[in-house]
CSV table of C-alpha atoms in Angstrom, one decimal:
chain,number,residue,atom,x,y,z
K,833,UNK,CA,-9.7,-7.3,-11.9
K,834,UNK,CA,-6.5,-6.4,-10.0
K,835,UNK,CA,-7.2,-5.6,-6.3
K,836,UNK,CA,-5.2,-2.8,-4.7
K,837,UNK,CA,-5.3,-2.3,-0.9
K,838,UNK,CA,-4.8,1.4,0.0
K,839,UNK,CA,-3.8,1.9,3.6
K,840,UNK,CA,-4.1,5.5,4.6
K,841,UNK,CA,-5.9,7.5,7.2
K,842,UNK,CA,-6.3,10.7,5.1
K,843,UNK,CA,-9.8,10.7,3.6
K,844,UNK,CA,-8.9,13.1,0.7
K,845,UNK,CA,-5.9,11.0,-0.4
K,846,UNK,CA,-7.9,7.8,-0.2
K,847,UNK,CA,-10.8,9.2,-2.2
K,848,UNK,CA,-8.5,10.6,-4.9
K,849,UNK,CA,-6.6,7.3,-5.3
K,850,UNK,CA,-9.8,5.3,-5.2
K,851,UNK,CA,-11.4,7.3,-8.0
K,852,UNK,CA,-8.3,7.3,-10.2
K,853,UNK,CA,-7.5,3.6,-9.7
K,854,UNK,CA,-11.0,2.5,-10.4
K,855,UNK,CA,-11.0,4.5,-13.6
K,856,UNK,CA,-8.0,2.5,-14.6
K,857,UNK,CA,-9.8,-0.8,-13.9
K,858,UNK,CA,-8.5,-1.6,-10.4
K,859,UNK,CA,-10.7,-2.8,-7.6
K,860,UNK,CA,-9.8,-0.6,-4.6
K,861,UNK,CA,-9.9,-1.9,-1.0
K,862,UNK,CA,-9.4,0.5,1.9
K,863,UNK,CA,-7.9,0.2,5.4
K,864,UNK,CA,-7.7,3.4,7.4
K,865,UNK,CA,-5.7,1.9,10.3
K,866,UNK,CA,-2.8,-0.4,10.5
K,867,UNK,CA,-4.8,-2.8,12.7
K,868,UNK,CA,-7.3,-3.3,9.8
K,869,UNK,CA,-4.7,-4.5,7.3
K,870,UNK,CA,-4.3,-8.2,8.1
K,871,UNK,CA,-8.1,-8.7,8.5
K,872,UNK,CA,-8.7,-6.9,5.2
K,873,UNK,CA,-6.1,-8.9,3.4
K,874,UNK,CA,-7.4,-12.1,4.8
K,875,UNK,CA,-10.9,-11.2,3.7
K,876,UNK,CA,-10.2,-9.8,0.3
K,877,UNK,CA,-6.8,-11.0,-0.9
K,878,UNK,CA,-5.3,-8.0,-2.6
K,879,UNK,CA,-2.8,-8.3,-5.4
K,880,UNK,CA,-0.8,-5.2,-4.3
K,881,UNK,CA,-0.8,-2.9,-1.4
K,882,UNK,CA,0.0,0.8,-1.0
K,883,UNK,CA,0.6,2.1,2.5
K,884,UNK,CA,1.3,5.5,4.0
K,885,UNK,CA,4.2,5.9,6.5
K,886,UNK,CA,2.1,7.8,9.1
K,887,UNK,CA,-1.1,6.1,10.3
K,888,UNK,CA,-3.1,7.1,13.3
K,889,UNK,CA,-2.5,3.8,15.2
K,890,UNK,CA,1.0,2.6,14.0
K,891,UNK,CA,3.8,3.4,11.6
K,892,UNK,CA,3.4,1.9,8.1
K,893,UNK,CA,6.8,0.2,8.4
K,894,UNK,CA,5.5,-1.8,11.3
K,895,UNK,CA,2.5,-2.9,9.3
K,896,UNK,CA,4.8,-3.9,6.4
K,897,UNK,CA,6.8,-6.1,8.8
K,898,UNK,CA,3.7,-7.7,10.1
K,899,UNK,CA,2.5,-8.4,6.5
K,900,UNK,CA,5.9,-9.9,5.6
K,901,UNK,CA,5.8,-12.2,8.6
K,902,UNK,CA,2.4,-13.6,7.6
K,903,UNK,CA,2.9,-16.7,5.4
K,904,UNK,CA,-0.1,-15.9,3.1
K,905,UNK,CA,1.0,-12.4,2.3
K,906,UNK,CA,4.8,-12.4,2.3
K,907,UNK,CA,5.0,-12.1,-1.5
K,908,UNK,CA,2.4,-9.4,-2.0
K,909,UNK,CA,4.0,-6.3,-3.6
K,910,UNK,CA,4.0,-3.3,-1.3
K,911,UNK,CA,4.5,0.4,-2.1
K,912,UNK,CA,5.1,2.8,0.7
K,913,UNK,CA,4.5,6.5,0.4
K,914,UNK,CA,5.6,9.4,2.6
K,915,UNK,CA,6.3,13.1,2.6
K,916,UNK,CA,9.7,12.3,4.1
K,917,UNK,CA,12.4,10.3,2.6
K,918,UNK,CA,12.1,7.1,4.7
K,919,UNK,CA,13.0,4.9,1.7
K,920,UNK,CA,15.7,3.0,3.7
K,921,UNK,CA,13.2,2.2,6.5
K,922,UNK,CA,10.6,1.1,3.9
K,923,UNK,CA,13.0,-1.1,2.1
K,924,UNK,CA,14.3,-2.6,5.3
K,925,UNK,CA,10.8,-3.4,6.4
K,926,UNK,CA,10.1,-5.2,3.1
K,927,UNK,CA,8.5,-2.6,0.8
K,928,UNK,CA,9.1,-3.2,-2.9
K,929,UNK,CA,8.9,0.5,-3.8
K,930,UNK,CA,8.9,3.8,-2.1
K,931,UNK,CA,7.3,7.0,-3.3
K,932,UNK,CA,7.9,10.5,-1.9
K,933,UNK,CA,4.7,12.6,-1.6
K,934,UNK,CA,3.5,14.4,-3.6
K,935,UNK,CA,3.8,11.7,-6.3
K,936,UNK,CA,2.0,11.5,-9.7
K,937,UNK,CA,-1.0,9.3,-9.2
K,938,UNK,CA,-1.2,8.6,-12.9
K,939,UNK,CA,2.0,6.6,-12.6
K,940,UNK,CA,0.5,4.1,-10.1
K,941,UNK,CA,-1.3,1.8,-12.5
K,942,UNK,CA,2.0,1.0,-14.4
K,943,UNK,CA,3.9,0.7,-11.1
K,944,UNK,CA,1.3,-1.7,-9.7
K,945,UNK,CA,1.1,-3.8,-12.9
K,946,UNK,CA,4.9,-4.0,-13.0
K,947,UNK,CA,5.2,-5.1,-9.4
K,948,UNK,CA,2.4,-7.8,-9.8
K,949,UNK,CA,4.1,-9.2,-12.9
K,950,UNK,CA,7.6,-9.5,-11.4
């Protein structure tokens, strides 16, 4: 099964994404703070990551930079989501894709599968 790490501090968003992605056959891993990302990735080795721009402890772009600097995770596909158009910042930090909220959750499985196969 494909493992997706969802990094978001909004419980409603996380619950919705977890339910929808599990129905599509993904294993969903969750990190609610930026500080939890590297330990979670080390422990569970996700295939793809989706991260929110605004987290309670750090901005998502800073987490992406940290992930990209880590030799074991530099090639993991990353999707960033935000209610603001920060696509330039996301791309500069190393995100593979950027989604503006609200996005259509039903499009995520195809997006994740495409990124993993690239």
